[in-house]
Coordinates of C-alpha atoms in Angstrom, one line a residue:
Chain A
M1 CA -27.8 17.9 7.4
E2 CA -25.8 15.3 9.2
M3 CA -24.8 12.2 6.9
I4 CA -24.3 8.6 8.0
N5 CA -21.8 6.6 6.0
V6 CA -22.6 2.8 5.4
A7 CA -19.9 0.4 4.3
L8 CA -21.6 -2.4 2.5
P9 CA -20.1 -5.8 1.4
K10 CA -19.8 -6.1 -2.3
G11 CA -21.9 -9.1 -3.7
R12 CA -25.3 -10.6 -3.3
L13 CA -25.2 -10.2 0.6
G14 CA -24.7 -6.6 0.2
E15 CA -27.7 -6.1 -2.4
K16 CA -29.9 -7.7 0.1
V17 CA -28.7 -5.6 3.0
Y18 CA -29.2 -2.5 1.0
D19 CA -32.9 -3.3 0.4
M20 CA -33.3 -3.7 4.2
F21 CA -31.5 -0.2 4.6
E22 CA -34.1 1.1 2.0
K23 CA -37.0 -0.2 3.6
S24 CA -35.7 1.3 6.9
G25 CA -36.1 4.6 5.4
F26 CA -32.6 5.3 3.9
P27 CA -33.0 5.0 0.1
C28 CA -30.4 5.7 -2.7
P29 CA -31.8 4.7 -5.8
S30 CA -28.6 5.6 -7.6
I31 CA -26.9 2.4 -6.0
K32 CA -29.0 0.4 -8.4
E33 CA -27.9 1.8 -11.5
P34 CA -25.7 -0.5 -13.8
N35 CA -22.1 1.2 -13.3
R36 CA -18.8 0.6 -11.7
K37 CA -19.1 3.5 -9.0
L38 CA -18.3 2.6 -5.5
I39 CA -19.9 5.4 -3.6
F40 CA -23.3 6.7 -3.7
E41 CA -25.1 9.2 -1.8
N42 CA -28.6 10.7 -1.3
E43 CA -28.2 13.8 0.6
A44 CA -32.1 14.2 1.1
A45 CA -32.2 10.9 3.1
G46 CA -28.9 11.7 4.9
V47 CA -27.1 8.7 3.7
R48 CA -24.0 7.9 1.6
Y49 CA -23.2 4.1 0.9
F50 CA -19.9 2.5 -0.1
W51 CA -19.1 -0.9 -1.8
V52 CA -16.3 -2.5 -0.3
K53 CA -14.6 -6.0 0.0
P54 CA -16.5 -8.1 2.4
S55 CA -13.5 -8.7 4.5
D56 CA -12.8 -4.8 4.6
V57 CA -15.9 -3.6 5.9
A58 CA -14.8 -4.0 9.5
I59 CA -11.6 -2.0 8.9
Y60 CA -13.7 1.0 7.4
V61 CA -15.9 1.0 10.3
E62 CA -13.2 0.6 13.1
R63 CA -11.2 3.4 11.5
G64 CA -14.2 5.9 11.1
A65 CA -14.3 6.0 7.4
A66 CA -17.8 4.5 7.7
D67 CA -19.9 5.1 10.7
I68 CA -21.8 1.7 10.3
G69 CA -21.4 -1.3 8.1
V70 CA -22.4 -5.0 7.5
A71 CA -19.9 -7.8 8.2
G72 CA -19.9 -11.4 8.6
K73 CA -19.4 -12.9 12.2
D74 CA -16.2 -14.7 10.7
I75 CA -14.5 -11.5 9.9
L76 CA -15.1 -10.1 13.4
L77 CA -13.9 -13.1 15.2
E78 CA -10.9 -13.2 12.9
Y79 CA -9.8 -9.6 13.0
E80 CA -11.6 -8.6 16.3
P81 CA -12.1 -5.0 15.5
D82 CA -12.9 -2.6 18.4
V83 CA -16.5 -1.9 16.9
Y84 CA -19.9 -2.3 18.4
E85 CA -22.0 -5.3 17.2
L86 CA -25.4 -4.0 17.2
L87 CA -27.7 -6.4 15.5
D88 CA -27.5 -10.0 14.1
L89 CA -29.3 -9.5 10.4
N90 CA -29.8 -13.2 10.1
L91 CA -28.6 -13.1 6.7
G92 CA -25.8 -14.8 5.2
K93 CA -26.1 -17.7 7.4
C94 CA -23.6 -20.5 7.3
R95 CA -21.0 -22.0 9.9
M96 CA -17.4 -22.1 10.4
A97 CA -16.4 -25.8 10.5
V98 CA -13.4 -28.3 10.6
A99 CA -13.5 -30.3 7.4
A100 CA -11.6 -33.4 6.4
K101 CA -11.4 -36.4 3.9
K102 CA -14.2 -38.7 4.6
D103 CA -11.9 -41.4 5.7
F104 CA -9.6 -38.9 7.9
R105 CA -9.2 -40.2 11.7
D106 CA -7.6 -37.8 14.1
D107 CA -4.5 -39.2 15.6
P108 CA -4.0 -37.3 19.0
N109 CA -0.5 -38.7 19.0
S110 CA 0.6 -36.1 16.1
T111 CA 0.4 -32.6 15.5
L112 CA -2.6 -31.7 13.4
R113 CA -2.1 -29.8 10.3
V114 CA -4.7 -27.4 9.7
A115 CA -5.1 -25.3 6.5
T116 CA -7.3 -22.2 6.6
K117 CA -7.7 -18.6 6.0
F118 CA -9.1 -17.9 9.5
T119 CA -5.8 -18.3 11.3
N120 CA -7.1 -16.7 14.8
I121 CA -10.3 -18.6 14.8
A122 CA -8.4 -22.0 14.0
S123 CA -5.8 -21.2 16.7
R124 CA -8.3 -20.4 19.5
Y125 CA -10.5 -23.1 18.7
Y126 CA -7.7 -25.8 18.9
A127 CA -6.1 -23.9 21.8
E128 CA -9.2 -24.4 23.9
K129 CA -9.0 -28.1 23.1
C130 CA -5.3 -28.0 24.2
R131 CA -4.6 -29.4 20.5
D132 CA -1.1 -29.2 19.2
I133 CA -1.5 -27.9 15.6
D134 CA 0.5 -26.7 12.7
I135 CA -1.3 -23.6 10.9
I136 CA -1.1 -23.4 7.2
K137 CA -2.5 -19.9 6.2
L138 CA -4.0 -20.0 2.7
N139 CA -5.9 -17.5 0.9
G140 CA -8.1 -19.6 -1.4
S141 CA -9.1 -22.9 -2.7
I142 CA -8.5 -24.2 0.9
E143 CA -10.5 -27.4 0.1
I144 CA -7.6 -28.9 -1.9
A145 CA -5.2 -28.9 0.9
P146 CA -6.0 -32.2 2.5
I147 CA -6.5 -33.9 -1.0
L148 CA -2.9 -32.7 -1.9
G149 CA -1.5 -33.9 1.7
L150 CA -0.8 -30.5 2.5
S151 CA -2.8 -30.5 5.6
D152 CA -5.1 -33.1 7.5
V153 CA -8.0 -30.7 8.1
I154 CA -9.3 -27.2 7.0
V155 CA -11.1 -24.6 8.8
D156 CA -13.4 -23.0 6.6
I157 CA -16.8 -21.5 6.0
V158 CA -19.6 -24.4 5.1
E159 CA -22.9 -23.0 3.5
T160 CA -24.5 -25.9 1.9
G161 CA -21.5 -28.3 2.1
K162 CA -21.6 -28.8 -1.8
T163 CA -18.0 -27.6 -2.5
L164 CA -16.6 -30.1 0.3
L165 CA -18.5 -32.9 -1.3
E166 CA -17.4 -32.3 -4.6
N167 CA -14.0 -32.3 -3.4
D168 CA -14.4 -35.5 -1.3
L169 CA -14.5 -33.7 1.9
E170 CA -17.0 -33.7 4.6
P171 CA -17.6 -31.3 7.6
K172 CA -16.5 -32.9 10.8
E173 CA -17.1 -30.4 13.6
T174 CA -18.8 -27.1 13.6
I175 CA -16.9 -24.4 15.4
L176 CA -19.5 -21.8 15.5
P177 CA -22.5 -20.6 13.5
I178 CA -22.0 -17.4 11.3
S179 CA -24.4 -14.6 10.2
A180 CA -24.0 -11.1 9.1
R181 CA -23.8 -8.4 11.5
L182 CA -24.7 -4.7 11.7
I183 CA -21.3 -3.0 13.3
A184 CA -20.9 0.5 14.2
N185 CA -17.7 2.8 14.9
K186 CA -17.7 3.6 18.7
S187 CA -17.1 7.1 18.4
S188 CA -19.7 7.6 15.7
Y189 CA -22.2 5.8 17.8
K190 CA -21.7 8.7 20.3
F191 CA -22.1 11.6 17.9
K192 CA -24.7 10.1 15.4
N193 CA -26.7 7.9 17.9
E194 CA -30.1 8.8 16.8
L195 CA -29.4 8.1 13.2
I196 CA -27.7 4.8 14.0
E197 CA -30.4 3.7 16.3
R198 CA -33.0 4.7 13.7
V199 CA -31.1 2.4 11.1
R200 CA -30.7 -0.5 13.9
L201 CA -34.5 -0.3 14.8
G202 CA -35.4 -0.3 11.1
L203 CA -33.3 -3.3 10.3
K204 CA -34.4 -5.0 13.5
E205 CA -38.0 -4.9 12.5
Q206 CA -37.3 -6.6 9.1
V207 CA -35.2 -9.5 10.7
K208 CA -38.3 -10.1 13.0
T209 CA -40.7 -10.3 9.9
D210 CA -38.3 -12.5 8.0
D211 CA -38.5 -15.1 10.9
Chain B
M1 CA 11.9 33.6 24.8
A2 CA 8.6 34.0 23.3
I3 CA 6.7 31.0 21.8
D4 CA 4.9 31.6 18.4
E5 CA 1.7 29.6 19.3
S6 CA 0.7 29.3 15.7
L7 CA 3.5 27.0 15.2
L8 CA 2.5 24.3 17.5
K9 CA 0.6 21.4 16.3
R10 CA -2.8 20.6 17.9
E11 CA -1.4 18.0 20.2
E12 CA 1.6 20.0 21.3
A13 CA -0.8 23.0 22.0
A14 CA -3.0 20.3 24.0
V15 CA 0.0 19.2 26.0
Y16 CA 0.6 22.8 27.2
A17 CA -3.1 23.6 28.0
L18 CA -3.4 20.0 29.7
R19 CA -0.4 20.8 31.9
S20 CA -1.6 24.0 33.0
L21 CA -5.1 22.8 33.7
Y22 CA -3.7 19.9 36.1
R23 CA -1.4 22.3 37.7
R24 CA -4.3 24.8 38.4
F25 CA -6.0 21.9 40.3
G26 CA -3.1 21.0 42.6
Y27 CA -1.4 18.1 40.7
T28 CA 2.4 18.1 40.4
Q29 CA 4.4 16.7 37.5
F30 CA 5.7 13.0 37.7
K31 CA 8.6 12.6 35.4
M32 CA 9.9 9.2 34.9
S33 CA 12.8 7.4 33.0
K34 CA 12.1 6.0 29.5
F35 CA 13.0 2.5 30.8
E36 CA 11.7 0.5 33.3
E37 CA 12.6 -3.0 35.0
Y38 CA 10.9 -5.6 32.5
D39 CA 10.0 -7.5 35.6
L40 CA 7.2 -4.9 36.6
Y41 CA 5.2 -5.4 33.2
V42 CA 5.6 -9.1 33.3
R43 CA 4.1 -9.3 36.6
N44 CA 1.2 -7.2 35.6
K45 CA 0.8 -8.4 32.0
D46 CA -3.0 -8.4 32.2
F47 CA -3.1 -4.6 33.1
L48 CA -1.4 -3.7 29.7
V49 CA -3.2 -2.6 26.9
S50 CA -1.3 -4.7 24.3
D51 CA 1.2 -7.9 25.0
G52 CA 4.2 -6.7 23.2
I53 CA 7.0 -5.0 25.2
I54 CA 10.1 -3.6 23.5
T55 CA 13.0 -4.9 25.8
F56 CA 16.8 -4.5 25.9
T57 CA 19.5 -5.7 28.2
D58 CA 21.1 -3.0 30.0
T59 CA 25.1 -2.6 30.5
N60 CA 24.6 -4.3 34.0
G61 CA 23.0 -7.2 32.3
R62 CA 19.4 -6.3 33.7
L63 CA 16.6 -6.7 31.4
K64 CA 14.8 -3.4 30.7
A65 CA 11.6 -2.4 28.9
L66 CA 10.7 0.8 27.1
K67 CA 7.8 1.7 29.0
P68 CA 4.3 0.7 27.5
D69 CA 2.7 2.2 30.4
V70 CA 2.8 5.0 32.7
T71 CA 0.2 4.1 35.7
L72 CA 2.3 1.1 36.9
S73 CA 5.6 3.3 37.1
I74 CA 3.5 5.8 39.2
I75 CA 2.2 3.2 41.5
N76 CA 5.7 1.6 41.8
N77 CA 6.9 5.0 43.0
S78 CA 4.0 5.9 45.3
K79 CA 3.9 5.1 48.9
D80 CA 1.0 3.9 50.9
S81 CA 0.2 6.9 53.1
D82 CA -2.7 8.6 54.9
G83 CA -3.0 11.4 52.4
V84 CA -3.7 11.5 48.7
Q85 CA -1.2 12.0 46.2
K86 CA -2.4 14.1 42.9
L87 CA 0.3 13.5 40.0
Y88 CA 0.2 14.3 36.3
Y89 CA 2.4 13.1 33.6
N90 CA 3.3 13.6 29.9
E91 CA 5.3 10.8 28.5
N92 CA 5.9 8.6 25.4
V93 CA 4.9 5.1 25.7
Y94 CA 5.7 2.2 23.4
R95 CA 3.2 -0.4 22.6
I96 CA 1.8 -2.5 19.9
S97 CA -1.0 -0.5 17.8
G98 CA -4.5 -2.6 17.7
T99 CA -5.0 -1.6 14.2
T100 CA -1.5 -1.8 12.7
H101 CA 0.0 -4.8 15.0
T102 CA 3.2 -2.9 14.8
Y103 CA 5.1 -1.1 17.6
K104 CA 4.2 2.7 18.0
E105 CA 5.3 5.5 20.2
I106 CA 2.3 7.1 21.6
M107 CA 2.2 10.7 23.4
Q108 CA 0.2 10.2 26.4
T109 CA -0.8 12.8 29.0
G110 CA -2.8 12.0 32.0
L111 CA -3.3 12.2 35.9
E112 CA -3.4 9.8 38.7
C113 CA -4.9 10.4 42.3
I114 CA -3.5 7.8 44.8
G115 CA -4.3 7.4 48.3
H116 CA -7.6 7.2 50.3
I117 CA -10.0 7.7 47.4
G118 CA -13.4 9.1 48.5
L119 CA -16.2 10.1 46.1
F120 CA -14.7 13.8 46.3
E121 CA -11.6 12.4 44.4
V122 CA -13.4 10.4 42.0
C123 CA -15.8 13.3 41.1
E124 CA -12.7 15.7 40.9
V125 CA -10.8 13.5 38.6
L126 CA -13.9 13.0 36.4
S127 CA -14.6 16.7 36.3
L128 CA -10.7 17.2 35.2
A129 CA -11.6 14.4 32.5
V130 CA -14.6 16.6 31.1
K131 CA -12.2 19.9 31.4
S132 CA -9.3 17.9 29.6
L133 CA -11.9 17.1 26.7
E134 CA -13.0 20.7 26.7
T135 CA -9.5 22.0 26.3
V136 CA -8.7 19.8 23.3
A137 CA -11.9 20.0 21.4
S138 CA -15.3 21.6 21.2
D139 CA -17.5 18.7 20.3
C140 CA -16.8 16.0 22.7
A141 CA -18.5 13.1 24.7
L142 CA -17.6 11.2 27.9
E143 CA -19.3 7.9 28.5
L144 CA -19.4 6.5 31.9
S145 CA -19.7 2.9 33.3
H146 CA -19.3 1.5 36.8
V147 CA -17.3 -2.1 37.0
G148 CA -18.5 -2.6 40.6
L149 CA -22.1 -2.4 39.6
I150 CA -21.3 -5.1 36.6
E151 CA -19.4 -7.2 38.9
A152 CA -22.2 -7.2 41.4
A153 CA -24.7 -8.2 38.7
F154 CA -22.5 -11.1 37.9
D155 CA -21.9 -12.2 41.6
E156 CA -25.7 -11.9 42.1
L157 CA -26.4 -14.0 38.7
K158 CA -23.7 -16.6 40.1
L159 CA -21.9 -16.5 36.8
S160 CA -18.7 -18.8 36.4
K161 CA -15.4 -17.3 35.6
E162 CA -15.7 -18.3 32.0
L163 CA -19.2 -17.1 31.4
R164 CA -18.1 -13.8 32.9
K165 CA -15.4 -13.4 30.3
A166 CA -18.0 -14.3 27.5
V167 CA -20.6 -12.0 28.9
T168 CA -18.1 -9.1 29.4
A169 CA -16.9 -9.4 25.5
F170 CA -20.5 -9.2 24.5
I171 CA -21.4 -6.3 26.8
N172 CA -18.5 -4.5 25.5
A173 CA -19.4 -5.1 21.9
K174 CA -23.0 -4.4 22.7
N175 CA -23.8 -7.5 21.2
T176 CA -27.3 -8.1 22.5
D177 CA -28.2 -10.8 20.3
D178 CA -25.4 -13.3 21.1
L179 CA -25.8 -12.2 24.8
I180 CA -29.4 -13.4 24.7
S181 CA -28.4 -16.8 23.1
L182 CA -25.6 -17.1 25.8
C183 CA -28.0 -16.5 28.8
E184 CA -30.5 -18.9 27.3
Q185 CA -27.9 -21.6 26.9
N186 CA -27.0 -21.0 30.6
G187 CA -30.2 -20.7 32.3
V188 CA -29.6 -16.7 32.9
E189 CA -32.6 -14.3 32.8
P190 CA -31.4 -12.3 29.7
E191 CA -32.9 -9.1 30.8
K192 CA -30.5 -9.2 33.7
L193 CA -27.6 -8.8 31.5
T194 CA -28.9 -7.0 28.2
V195 CA -29.8 -4.1 30.6
F196 CA -26.0 -3.4 30.2
T197 CA -25.8 -3.3 26.4
K198 CA -28.8 -1.0 25.6
N199 CA -28.7 2.4 24.4
Y200 CA -29.9 5.0 26.9
P201 CA -30.2 8.7 25.2
C202 CA -31.3 9.9 28.5
P203 CA -29.1 9.0 31.5
D204 CA -32.3 8.6 33.9
D205 CA -33.4 5.8 31.7
A206 CA -30.2 4.1 32.1
F207 CA -30.5 4.1 36.0
N208 CA -34.2 3.3 36.1
A209 CA -33.5 0.3 33.7
V210 CA -31.2 -1.3 36.2
K211 CA -33.5 -0.6 39.2
A212 CA -36.3 -2.5 37.3
V213 CA -34.4 -5.7 36.9
Y214 CA -32.3 -5.6 40.1
T215 CA -34.1 -4.7 43.4
S216 CA -31.8 -5.0 46.1
G217 CA -28.1 -5.8 47.4
A218 CA -24.6 -4.8 46.2
V219 CA -26.0 -3.9 42.7
L220 CA -28.2 -1.1 43.9
D221 CA -25.5 0.2 46.2
A222 CA -23.1 0.4 43.2
L223 CA -25.7 2.0 41.3
N224 CA -26.4 4.5 44.0
E225 CA -22.7 5.5 43.9
F226 CA -22.7 5.7 40.2
E227 CA -25.8 7.8 40.1
T228 CA -24.4 10.2 42.8
I229 CA -21.1 10.7 41.0
F230 CA -23.0 11.1 37.5
N231 CA -25.2 14.0 39.2
V232 CA -22.1 15.8 40.5
L233 CA -20.7 15.7 37.0
S234 CA -24.0 16.6 35.3
E235 CA -24.1 19.9 37.6
L236 CA -20.7 21.1 36.0
S237 CA -21.5 23.5 33.4
S238 CA -19.9 21.9 30.5
A239 CA -20.5 21.4 26.7
V240 CA -19.3 17.7 26.8
K241 CA -22.0 15.4 26.4
L242 CA -22.3 13.0 29.3
I243 CA -23.5 9.5 28.4
V244 CA -24.2 6.4 30.7
D245 CA -23.2 3.6 28.8
F246 CA -22.7 0.3 30.9
S247 CA -20.9 -1.2 28.0
C248 CA -17.7 0.7 28.5
I249 CA -16.1 -1.7 31.1
G250 CA -13.1 -3.1 29.2
T251 CA -11.7 -6.5 30.7
M252 CA -12.7 -5.4 34.1
S253 CA -9.6 -7.2 35.7
Y254 CA -8.1 -4.0 37.5
Y255 CA -10.9 -1.5 37.5
S256 CA -13.2 -1.3 40.7
G257 CA -15.5 1.4 40.5
V258 CA -16.4 4.2 37.9
V259 CA -15.0 3.7 34.4
F260 CA -15.0 6.3 31.4
K261 CA -14.0 6.8 28.0
G262 CA -13.9 10.3 26.1
Y263 CA -14.3 10.8 22.3
I264 CA -14.2 13.7 20.1
R265 CA -16.2 14.1 16.9
D266 CA -14.5 12.8 13.7
I267 CA -11.9 11.0 15.5
P268 CA -12.7 7.3 15.5
D269 CA -11.1 5.9 18.8
A270 CA -11.2 7.1 22.4
V271 CA -9.1 9.8 23.1
L272 CA -9.3 9.6 26.9
S273 CA -9.8 6.6 29.1
G274 CA -9.7 6.0 32.7
G275 CA -11.5 4.8 36.0
Q276 CA -10.8 3.9 39.4
Y277 CA -8.5 1.0 39.8
D278 CA -8.4 -0.1 43.4
K279 CA -8.2 -3.6 42.2
L280 CA -4.7 -3.2 40.5
M281 CA -3.5 -1.4 43.7
K282 CA -4.6 -4.6 45.6
K283 CA -2.8 -7.0 43.0
L284 CA 0.3 -4.8 43.4
H285 CA -0.1 -5.5 47.5
R286 CA -1.1 -1.8 48.1
T287 CA -3.6 -0.7 50.6
A288 CA -4.5 2.6 48.9
G289 CA -7.0 3.2 46.2
A290 CA -6.7 5.1 43.2
V291 CA -8.3 6.9 40.3
G292 CA -7.0 8.5 37.2
F293 CA -7.0 8.9 33.3
A294 CA -4.8 9.2 30.2
V295 CA -5.4 11.5 27.2
Y296 CA -4.1 9.8 23.8
L297 CA -2.5 12.9 22.2
D298 CA -1.4 11.1 19.2
E299 CA -5.1 10.5 18.2
L300 CA -5.5 14.4 17.9
G301 CA -2.5 14.7 15.6
R302 CA -3.4 11.7 13.6
Y303 CA -6.5 13.4 12.2
D304 CA -5.4 16.9 12.4
R305 CA -4.7 17.8 8.7
S306 CA -3.1 21.2 7.9
N307 CA -5.4 23.4 5.9
A308 CA -2.7 26.1 5.4
E309 CA -2.9 27.6 1.9
F310 CA 0.9 28.0 1.7
D311 CA 3.9 26.1 2.9
I312 CA 6.1 29.3 3.0
D313 CA 5.5 33.1 2.4
T314 CA 8.2 34.1 0.2
V315 CA 10.9 32.2 -2.1
L316 CA 13.9 34.4 -2.6
L317 CA 16.0 33.3 -5.6
Y318 CA 19.6 34.8 -5.6
G319 CA 22.3 34.9 -8.0
D320 CA 25.8 35.5 -7.0
D321 CA 25.7 38.1 -4.4
I322 CA 25.4 36.1 -1.2
S323 CA 25.6 39.3 1.0
A324 CA 22.6 40.9 -1.0
A325 CA 20.5 37.4 -0.2
I326 CA 21.4 37.2 3.6
K327 CA 20.5 41.0 4.1
T328 CA 17.2 40.8 1.9
S329 CA 16.1 37.7 3.7
E330 CA 16.7 39.1 7.0
M331 CA 14.8 42.1 5.9
L332 CA 11.6 40.2 4.7
S333 CA 11.5 37.7 7.7
S334 CA 11.8 40.3 10.3
G335 CA 8.0 41.1 9.8
G336 CA 7.3 37.7 10.8
S337 CA 6.7 36.0 7.6
S338 CA 8.6 33.0 6.5
V339 CA 11.3 33.2 3.7
M340 CA 13.3 30.4 1.9
V341 CA 16.5 31.5 0.1
A342 CA 17.1 29.4 -2.9
K343 CA 18.9 29.0 -6.3
E344 CA 16.0 27.9 -8.1
V345 CA 12.2 27.4 -7.2
P346 CA 11.8 24.2 -5.2
K347 CA 9.5 21.4 -6.6
D348 CA 6.0 20.9 -5.0
L349 CA 6.3 23.9 -2.6
R350 CA 3.4 26.1 -2.4
Y351 CA 4.5 29.8 -1.8
R352 CA 2.9 33.1 -1.5
Q353 CA 5.2 35.0 -3.5
L354 CA 8.3 34.5 -5.8
L355 CA 11.0 37.3 -5.5
K356 CA 14.4 37.4 -7.2
I357 CA 17.6 39.3 -6.5
T358 CA 18.9 41.1 -9.6
E359 CA 21.2 43.5 -10.4
K360 CA 18.4 46.1 -10.5
G361 CA 17.3 45.0 -7.0
L362 CA 14.5 43.0 -5.6
E363 CA 12.0 42.0 -8.4
T364 CA 8.4 40.0 -7.9
V365 CA 8.5 37.1 -10.1
N366 CA 5.0 36.0 -9.5
G367 CA 2.5 36.3 -6.6
N368 CA -0.1 33.8 -5.8
D369 CA -2.4 36.0 -3.5

């Protein structure tokens, strides 16, 4: 029997997504057992799930280790993997935003120092505005960069804005809205088309009922 | 000189098979230098798959490049004439890999048909694309789209240059949800564009879906041409799965008509890519048209793992008698089996049998059969 390999993002979002897959007819009860396993298989249902780091899902799918997966729009825009983006799951909703100290005033006369994990998204955004910037790539705790004078602004994901507020920062501009997407490997989509379409339609129905 | 075909790697065997296929259909080999004038690529940067080009200064001070592409060189060397030139090539190109972001040497085979291109030439090239896939693997698919059709739709909808770029990216990614939002923001009927992102298991459904939303003009003319080409191709008795997928249009900056990509099961990237590129010819101030494709043979090798049980048939251990070692290895290998002569057993080598030359003669130390 043909199996479909699914890369799920580890964490709360991944668990919600798994429930949607289960309701779509692709259950794998062993995934809910408390253990540290990362690969789960239900041969009868023709599905194999992997838990992977959310930012790695797109790599697994692009390189064909997984046929499909669920990745955030932020990751897809940052790494631009060559995959199909089949469905907006309307989950994990947040936005990519520019944030700065409350009293920050942008001086167009000087180079803007931007701290971010998302260097491509930030570069593209400011290039479109023809703004001269100095990108500072950080891997975490981005919020402290403006406080310590490392940067003028940050470009990061904002969900509720609570972390920003607690660090005396506030969102200044929204770059784009973010949500989780169902992605597929282009080659797998040709050879496992029926299965992948069954998953997509099953998930799509639930996206509608959640609205 | 006899060649032991079992020694050829999958991509090496494919090169020979494809060369033979293209020759059979009247294509002649085009051999080119490893280096080209850098200027050629800079003038046509949009056409290149990756931005990076490896350059060096030649002894005469001219800036040269390790060729990142073959098609541009072929066009550069072809002449505008009344006839049709049919060429094939087998070359290495040097470009930045999309996944590793580092330079890679990529073995590429392909063909180009340049001149007065009509439907026959397009169909012949497509049929050779199908045959190429059949030659290198058993479970393959060829997806087809038509850039002229999509552009005619964009023209009918009067999309601005910026909007075309965004819409093209969403169509390429089959991103229907974001495409609908974009249409709504820009006052475009979503159905007119989402028709190009949908999945059509049956090719007729794809053609009918376009006819349902576009009723006249250049879109239907292009659709008719696409349908004719597809029907000719469908009549070939081939095991290759043919798919109408309007989304495989790339950046559309140099293609003008039919475009296609070939896939092999269990290989994650396209192994074949091509189309009719009259627009590129025009950009290069040529009056002729052109159609062609490339087969990326490194993809075949990358996913072809050897299943051989043993690295070598016999390991032959010898003592002080060098003459006996030479004679015995010749005797053992004359039957076609592989023999490694060594003083001691090599580490991590999987061998079928271990023999030793002793004073008494040849002794079997152990066998793994």
